[in-house]
PDB file of C-alpha atoms and ligand atoms in Angstrom:
ATOM      1  CA  UNK A 158     -57.050 -80.994  24.680  1.00  0.00           C
ATOM      2  CA  UNK A 159     -54.052 -78.779  24.740  1.00  0.00           C
ATOM      3  CA  UNK A 160     -52.973 -75.234  25.443  1.00  0.00           C
ATOM      4  CA  UNK A 161     -54.843 -72.870  23.142  1.00  0.00           C
ATOM      5  CA  UNK A 162     -52.649 -69.878  22.267  1.00  0.00           C
ATOM      6  CA  UNK A 163     -53.692 -66.459  21.055  1.00  0.00           C
ATOM      7  CA  UNK A 164     -51.855 -65.180  17.964  1.00  0.00           C
ATOM      8  CA  UNK A 165     -49.879 -62.855  20.262  1.00  0.00           C
ATOM      9  CA  UNK A 166     -48.802 -65.729  22.534  1.00  0.00           C
ATOM     10  CA  UNK A 167     -47.786 -67.770  19.503  1.00  0.00           C
ATOM     11  CA  UNK A 168     -45.761 -64.866  18.145  1.00  0.00           C
ATOM     12  CA  UNK A 169     -43.859 -64.399  21.352  1.00  0.00           C
ATOM     13  CA  UNK A 170     -43.234 -68.155  21.707  1.00  0.00           C
ATOM     14  CA  UNK A 171     -41.863 -68.218  18.136  1.00  0.00           C
ATOM     15  CA  UNK A 172     -39.617 -65.263  18.975  1.00  0.00           C
ATOM     16  CA  UNK A 173     -38.170 -67.152  21.989  1.00  0.00           C
ATOM     17  CA  UNK A 174     -37.755 -70.375  20.013  1.00  0.00           C
ATOM     18  CA  UNK A 175     -36.051 -68.534  17.138  1.00  0.00           C
ATOM     19  CA  UNK A 176     -33.391 -67.262  19.550  1.00  0.00           C
ATOM     20  CA  UNK A 177     -32.988 -70.662  21.188  1.00  0.00           C
ATOM     21  CA  UNK A 178     -32.540 -72.412  17.838  1.00  0.00           C
ATOM     22  CA  UNK A 179     -29.957 -69.864  16.649  1.00  0.00           C
ATOM     23  CA  UNK A 180     -28.000 -70.255  19.898  1.00  0.00           C
ATOM     24  CA  UNK A 181     -28.041 -74.059  19.894  1.00  0.00           C
ATOM     25  CA  UNK A 182     -27.133 -74.355  16.193  1.00  0.00           C
ATOM     26  CA  UNK A 183     -24.345 -71.787  16.353  1.00  0.00           C
ATOM     27  CA  UNK A 184     -21.227 -73.290  14.740  1.00  0.00           C
ATOM     28  CA  UNK A 185     -22.909 -76.583  13.773  1.00  0.00           C
ATOM     29  CA  UNK A 186     -22.646 -77.217  10.029  1.00  0.00           C
ATOM     30  CA  UNK A 187     -23.989 -80.786   9.817  1.00  0.00           C
ATOM     31  CA  UNK A 188     -27.366 -80.739   8.072  1.00  0.00           C
ATOM     32  CA  UNK A 189     -28.815 -83.740   9.914  1.00  0.00           C
ATOM     33  CA  UNK A 190     -27.847 -82.266  13.288  1.00  0.00           C
ATOM     34  CA  UNK A 191     -29.404 -78.925  12.340  1.00  0.00           C
ATOM     35  CA  UNK A 192     -32.658 -80.459  11.103  1.00  0.00           C
ATOM     36  CA  UNK A 193     -33.009 -82.857  14.030  1.00  0.00           C
ATOM     37  CA  UNK A 194     -32.455 -80.042  16.528  1.00  0.00           C
ATOM     38  CA  UNK A 195     -34.865 -77.586  14.871  1.00  0.00           C
ATOM     39  CA  UNK A 196     -37.596 -80.239  14.760  1.00  0.00           C
ATOM     40  CA  UNK A 197     -36.982 -81.255  18.358  1.00  0.00           C
ATOM     41  CA  UNK A 198     -37.044 -77.720  19.788  1.00  0.00           C
ATOM     42  CA  UNK A 199     -40.183 -76.730  17.873  1.00  0.00           C
ATOM     43  CA  UNK A 200     -42.018 -79.975  18.617  1.00  0.00           C
ATOM     44  CA  UNK A 201     -41.551 -79.507  22.349  1.00  0.00           C
ATOM     45  CA  UNK A 202     -42.279 -75.758  22.327  1.00  0.00           C
ATOM     46  CA  UNK A 203     -45.859 -76.003  21.047  1.00  0.00           C
ATOM     47  CA  UNK A 204     -48.730 -78.176  22.234  1.00  0.00           C
ATOM     48  CA  UNK A 205     -50.487 -78.086  18.871  1.00  0.00           C
ATOM     49  CA  UNK A 206     -47.570 -79.871  17.147  1.00  0.00           C
ATOM     50  CA  UNK A 207     -48.502 -83.566  16.798  1.00  0.00           C
ATOM     51  CA  UNK A 208     -46.042 -84.643  14.070  1.00  0.00           C
ATOM     52  CA  UNK A 209     -43.026 -82.513  13.211  1.00  0.00           C
ATOM     53  CA  UNK A 210     -40.308 -83.186  10.691  1.00  0.00           C
ATOM     54  CA  UNK A 211     -38.405 -82.742   7.473  1.00  0.00           C
ATOM     55  CA  UNK A 212     -38.892 -84.474   4.138  1.00  0.00           C
ATOM     56  CA  UNK A 213     -35.710 -84.124   2.083  1.00  0.00           C
ATOM     57  CA  UNK A 214     -35.385 -83.813  -1.680  1.00  0.00           C
ATOM     58  CA  UNK A 215     -33.798 -87.151  -2.585  1.00  0.00           C
ATOM     59  CA  UNK A 216     -30.568 -86.500  -4.534  1.00  0.00           C
ATOM     60  CA  UNK A 217     -31.022 -89.871  -6.244  1.00  0.00           C
ATOM     61  CA  UNK A 218     -34.658 -89.220  -7.191  1.00  0.00           C
ATOM     62  CA  UNK A 219     -35.022 -85.440  -7.463  1.00  0.00           C
ATOM     63  CA  UNK A 220     -38.809 -85.622  -7.955  1.00  0.00           C
ATOM     64  CA  UNK A 221     -39.293 -87.437  -4.692  1.00  0.00           C
ATOM     65  CA  UNK A 222     -39.187 -86.459  -1.032  1.00  0.00           C
ATOM     66  CA  UNK A 223     -37.752 -88.917   1.460  1.00  0.00           C
ATOM     67  CA  UNK A 224     -38.336 -88.721   5.184  1.00  0.00           C
ATOM     68  CA  UNK A 225     -35.666 -87.021   7.310  1.00  0.00           C
ATOM     69  CA  UNK A 226     -35.410 -86.221  11.031  1.00  0.00           C
ATOM     70  CA  UNK A 227     -38.821 -86.169  12.712  1.00  0.00           C
ATOM     71  CA  UNK A 228     -40.762 -86.345  15.985  1.00  0.00           C
ATOM     72  CA  UNK A 229     -44.040 -88.202  16.425  1.00  0.00           C
ATOM     73  CA  UNK A 230     -45.634 -91.371  15.141  1.00  0.00           C
ATOM     74  CA  UNK A 231     -44.130 -93.208  12.162  1.00  0.00           C
ATOM     75  CA  UNK A 232     -44.165 -91.075   9.014  1.00  0.00           C
ATOM     76  CA  UNK A 233     -44.484 -92.225   5.393  1.00  0.00           C
ATOM     77  CA  UNK A 234     -41.030 -92.798   3.921  1.00  0.00           C
ATOM     78  CA  UNK A 235     -41.487 -91.267   0.458  1.00  0.00           C
ATOM     79  CA  UNK A 236     -43.726 -88.622  -1.119  1.00  0.00           C
ATOM     80  CA  UNK A 237     -43.646 -87.802  -4.853  1.00  0.00           C
ATOM     81  CA  UNK A 238     -43.490 -84.091  -5.781  1.00  0.00           C
ATOM     82  CA  UNK A 239     -47.033 -82.847  -6.367  1.00  0.00           C
ATOM     83  CA  UNK A 240     -48.712 -85.409  -4.123  1.00  0.00           C
ATOM     84  CA  UNK A 241     -50.380 -84.440  -0.843  1.00  0.00           C
ATOM     85  CA  UNK A 242     -49.574 -81.326   1.156  1.00  0.00           C
ATOM     86  CA  UNK A 243     -45.815 -81.919   1.314  1.00  0.00           C
ATOM     87  CA  UNK A 244     -45.699 -82.681  -2.402  1.00  0.00           C
ATOM     88  CA  UNK A 245     -47.634 -79.475  -3.152  1.00  0.00           C
ATOM     89  CA  UNK A 246     -45.176 -77.412  -1.082  1.00  0.00           C
ATOM     90  CA  UNK A 247     -42.225 -79.027  -2.873  1.00  0.00           C
ATOM     91  CA  UNK A 248     -43.715 -78.594  -6.350  1.00  0.00           C
ATOM     92  CA  UNK A 249     -44.837 -74.980  -5.827  1.00  0.00           C
ATOM     93  CA  UNK A 250     -42.096 -73.708  -3.519  1.00  0.00           C
ATOM     94  CA  UNK A 251     -44.885 -72.106  -1.445  1.00  0.00           C
ATOM     95  CA  UNK A 252     -45.966 -72.699   2.145  1.00  0.00           C
ATOM     96  CA  UNK A 253     -49.171 -74.758   2.405  1.00  0.00           C
ATOM     97  CA  UNK A 254     -51.601 -74.039   5.263  1.00  0.00           C
ATOM     98  CA  UNK A 255     -54.361 -76.633   5.462  1.00  0.00           C
ATOM     99  CA  UNK A 256     -57.194 -76.324   8.006  1.00  0.00           C
ATOM    100  CA  UNK A 257     -58.697 -79.718   7.199  1.00  0.00           C
ATOM    101  CA  UNK A 258     -56.384 -82.281   5.634  1.00  0.00           C
ATOM    102  CA  UNK A 259     -59.288 -84.563   4.743  1.00  0.00           C
ATOM    103  CA  UNK A 260     -60.561 -81.881   2.363  1.00  0.00           C
ATOM    104  CA  UNK A 261     -57.142 -81.585   0.641  1.00  0.00           C
ATOM    105  CA  UNK A 262     -56.980 -83.436  -2.693  1.00  0.00           C
ATOM    106  CA  UNK A 263     -54.427 -86.251  -2.605  1.00  0.00           C
ATOM    107  CA  UNK A 264     -53.666 -85.821   1.079  1.00  0.00           C
ATOM    108  CA  UNK A 265     -51.415 -88.626   2.303  1.00  0.00           C
ATOM    109  CA  UNK A 266     -52.652 -89.955   5.639  1.00  0.00           C
ATOM    110  CA  UNK A 267     -49.541 -91.321   7.346  1.00  0.00           C
ATOM    111  CA  UNK A 268     -51.396 -91.101  10.654  1.00  0.00           C
ATOM    112  CA  UNK A 269     -55.204 -90.881  10.553  1.00  0.00           C
ATOM    113  CA  UNK A 270     -55.165 -88.641  13.644  1.00  0.00           C
ATOM    114  CA  UNK A 271     -53.687 -85.701  11.684  1.00  0.00           C
ATOM    115  CA  UNK A 272     -56.355 -83.068  10.986  1.00  0.00           C
ATOM    116  CA  UNK A 273     -54.569 -79.853  10.029  1.00  0.00           C
ATOM    117  CA  UNK A 274     -51.139 -79.145   8.672  1.00  0.00           C
ATOM    118  CA  UNK A 275     -48.545 -76.561   7.640  1.00  0.00           C
ATOM    119  CA  UNK A 276     -45.730 -77.365   5.218  1.00  0.00           C
ATOM    120  CA  UNK A 277     -42.924 -74.869   4.561  1.00  0.00           C
ATOM    121  CA  UNK A 278     -40.405 -75.324   1.725  1.00  0.00           C
ATOM    122  CA  UNK A 279     -36.735 -75.170   2.784  1.00  0.00           C
ATOM    123  CA  UNK A 280     -34.124 -73.612   0.483  1.00  0.00           C
ATOM    124  CA  UNK A 281     -30.345 -73.464   0.774  1.00  0.00           C
ATOM    125  CA  UNK A 282     -28.315 -70.259   0.373  1.00  0.00           C
ATOM    126  CA  UNK A 283     -28.085 -70.883  -3.383  1.00  0.00           C
ATOM    127  CA  UNK A 284     -31.892 -70.891  -3.572  1.00  0.00           C
ATOM    128  CA  UNK A 285     -32.268 -74.629  -4.286  1.00  0.00           C
ATOM    129  CA  UNK A 286     -35.112 -76.522  -2.631  1.00  0.00           C
ATOM    130  CA  UNK A 287     -33.501 -79.011  -0.223  1.00  0.00           C
ATOM    131  CA  UNK A 288     -36.477 -80.136   1.885  1.00  0.00           C
ATOM    132  CA  UNK A 289     -39.903 -79.305   3.238  1.00  0.00           C
ATOM    133  CA  UNK A 290     -40.738 -78.891   6.915  1.00  0.00           C
ATOM    134  CA  UNK A 291     -44.051 -80.526   7.819  1.00  0.00           C
ATOM    135  CA  UNK A 292     -46.057 -79.978  11.009  1.00  0.00           C
ATOM    136  CA  UNK A 293     -49.339 -81.803  11.635  1.00  0.00           C
ATOM    137  CA  UNK A 294     -51.877 -81.228  14.398  1.00  0.00           C
ATOM    138  CA  UNK A 295     -54.441 -83.729  15.650  1.00  0.00           C
ATOM    139  CA  UNK A 296     -57.078 -80.982  15.680  1.00  0.00           C
ATOM    140  CA  UNK A 297     -58.557 -78.909  12.841  1.00  0.00           C
ATOM    141  CA  UNK A 298     -57.374 -75.402  11.890  1.00  0.00           C
ATOM    142  CA  UNK A 299     -54.449 -75.201  14.312  1.00  0.00           C
ATOM    143  CA  UNK A 300     -52.025 -73.301  12.062  1.00  0.00           C
ATOM    144  CA  UNK A 301     -52.261 -69.642  11.111  1.00  0.00           C
ATOM    145  CA  UNK A 302     -50.183 -66.703   9.929  1.00  0.00           C
ATOM    146  CA  UNK A 303     -48.222 -66.671  13.215  1.00  0.00           C
ATOM    147  CA  UNK A 304     -47.041 -70.236  12.489  1.00  0.00           C
ATOM    148  CA  UNK A 305     -46.287 -69.359   8.876  1.00  0.00           C
ATOM    149  CA  UNK A 306     -44.269 -66.252   9.775  1.00  0.00           C
ATOM    150  CA  UNK A 307     -42.445 -67.971  12.644  1.00  0.00           C
ATOM    151  CA  UNK A 308     -41.523 -71.094  10.691  1.00  0.00           C
ATOM    152  CA  UNK A 309     -40.594 -69.310   7.468  1.00  0.00           C
ATOM    153  CA  UNK A 310     -38.230 -67.027   9.414  1.00  0.00           C
ATOM    154  CA  UNK A 311     -36.591 -69.899  11.352  1.00  0.00           C
ATOM    155  CA  UNK A 312     -36.090 -72.035   8.262  1.00  0.00           C
ATOM    156  CA  UNK A 313     -34.779 -69.152   6.169  1.00  0.00           C
ATOM    157  CA  UNK A 314     -32.229 -68.249   8.843  1.00  0.00           C
ATOM    158  CA  UNK A 315     -31.134 -71.857   9.427  1.00  0.00           C
ATOM    159  CA  UNK A 316     -30.202 -73.187   5.951  1.00  0.00           C
TER     160      UNK A 316
HETATM  161  N1  SME B 250     -49.855 -85.502   5.505  1.00  0.00           N
HETATM  162  C1  SME B 250     -48.716 -85.319   4.683  1.00  0.00           C
HETATM  163  C2  SME B 250     -47.860 -86.541   4.619  1.00  0.00           C
HETATM  164  C3  SME B 250     -46.769 -86.557   5.600  1.00  0.00           C
HETATM  165  S1  SME B 250     -47.257 -86.917   7.114  1.00  0.00           S
HETATM  166  O1  SME B 250     -48.387 -86.298   7.619  1.00  0.00           O
HETATM  167  C4  SME B 250     -46.114 -87.271   8.193  1.00  0.00           C
HETATM  168  C5  SME B 250     -49.039 -84.848   3.278  1.00  0.00           C
HETATM  169  O2  SME B 250     -50.143 -85.048   2.745  1.00  0.00           O
HETATM  170  O3  SME B 250     -48.153 -84.271   2.713  1.00  0.00           O
END
């Protein structure tokens, strides 16, 4: 089992991490470096993060996501738009909060230990979808509005 956080504790941890990410990324323009660093800092800041990473919109196959920088066990390499939780976030442009991934139609089980998940779409300054950010937990119902608000703010400010 891991550290169980109240919504208030989560909020304040996200506030600290937001500042840390902004400071570490300051002046760095390389997209891979930015994504790898965001995923690393978040993954190590929260106990309920089991798999953490980006799936990028593939410029060669714009209806497909391809795995990018991540932390955790081996992830699936490709996800078509519309399939699973990541595919739903990419197709809709909306954050997906899933308490029980096994109840989600089409869920893609890259690691059978994943039980709940949040996926946040990532847009560039021009408003184009460039990626989704996927966090899985190995316990049910681990993500809530504090995660949504924290992650949406970090990703909006970072790309
Ligand atoms: N569970 C995800 C697939 C990606 S992995 O969990 C790393 C989904 O259904 O989108």
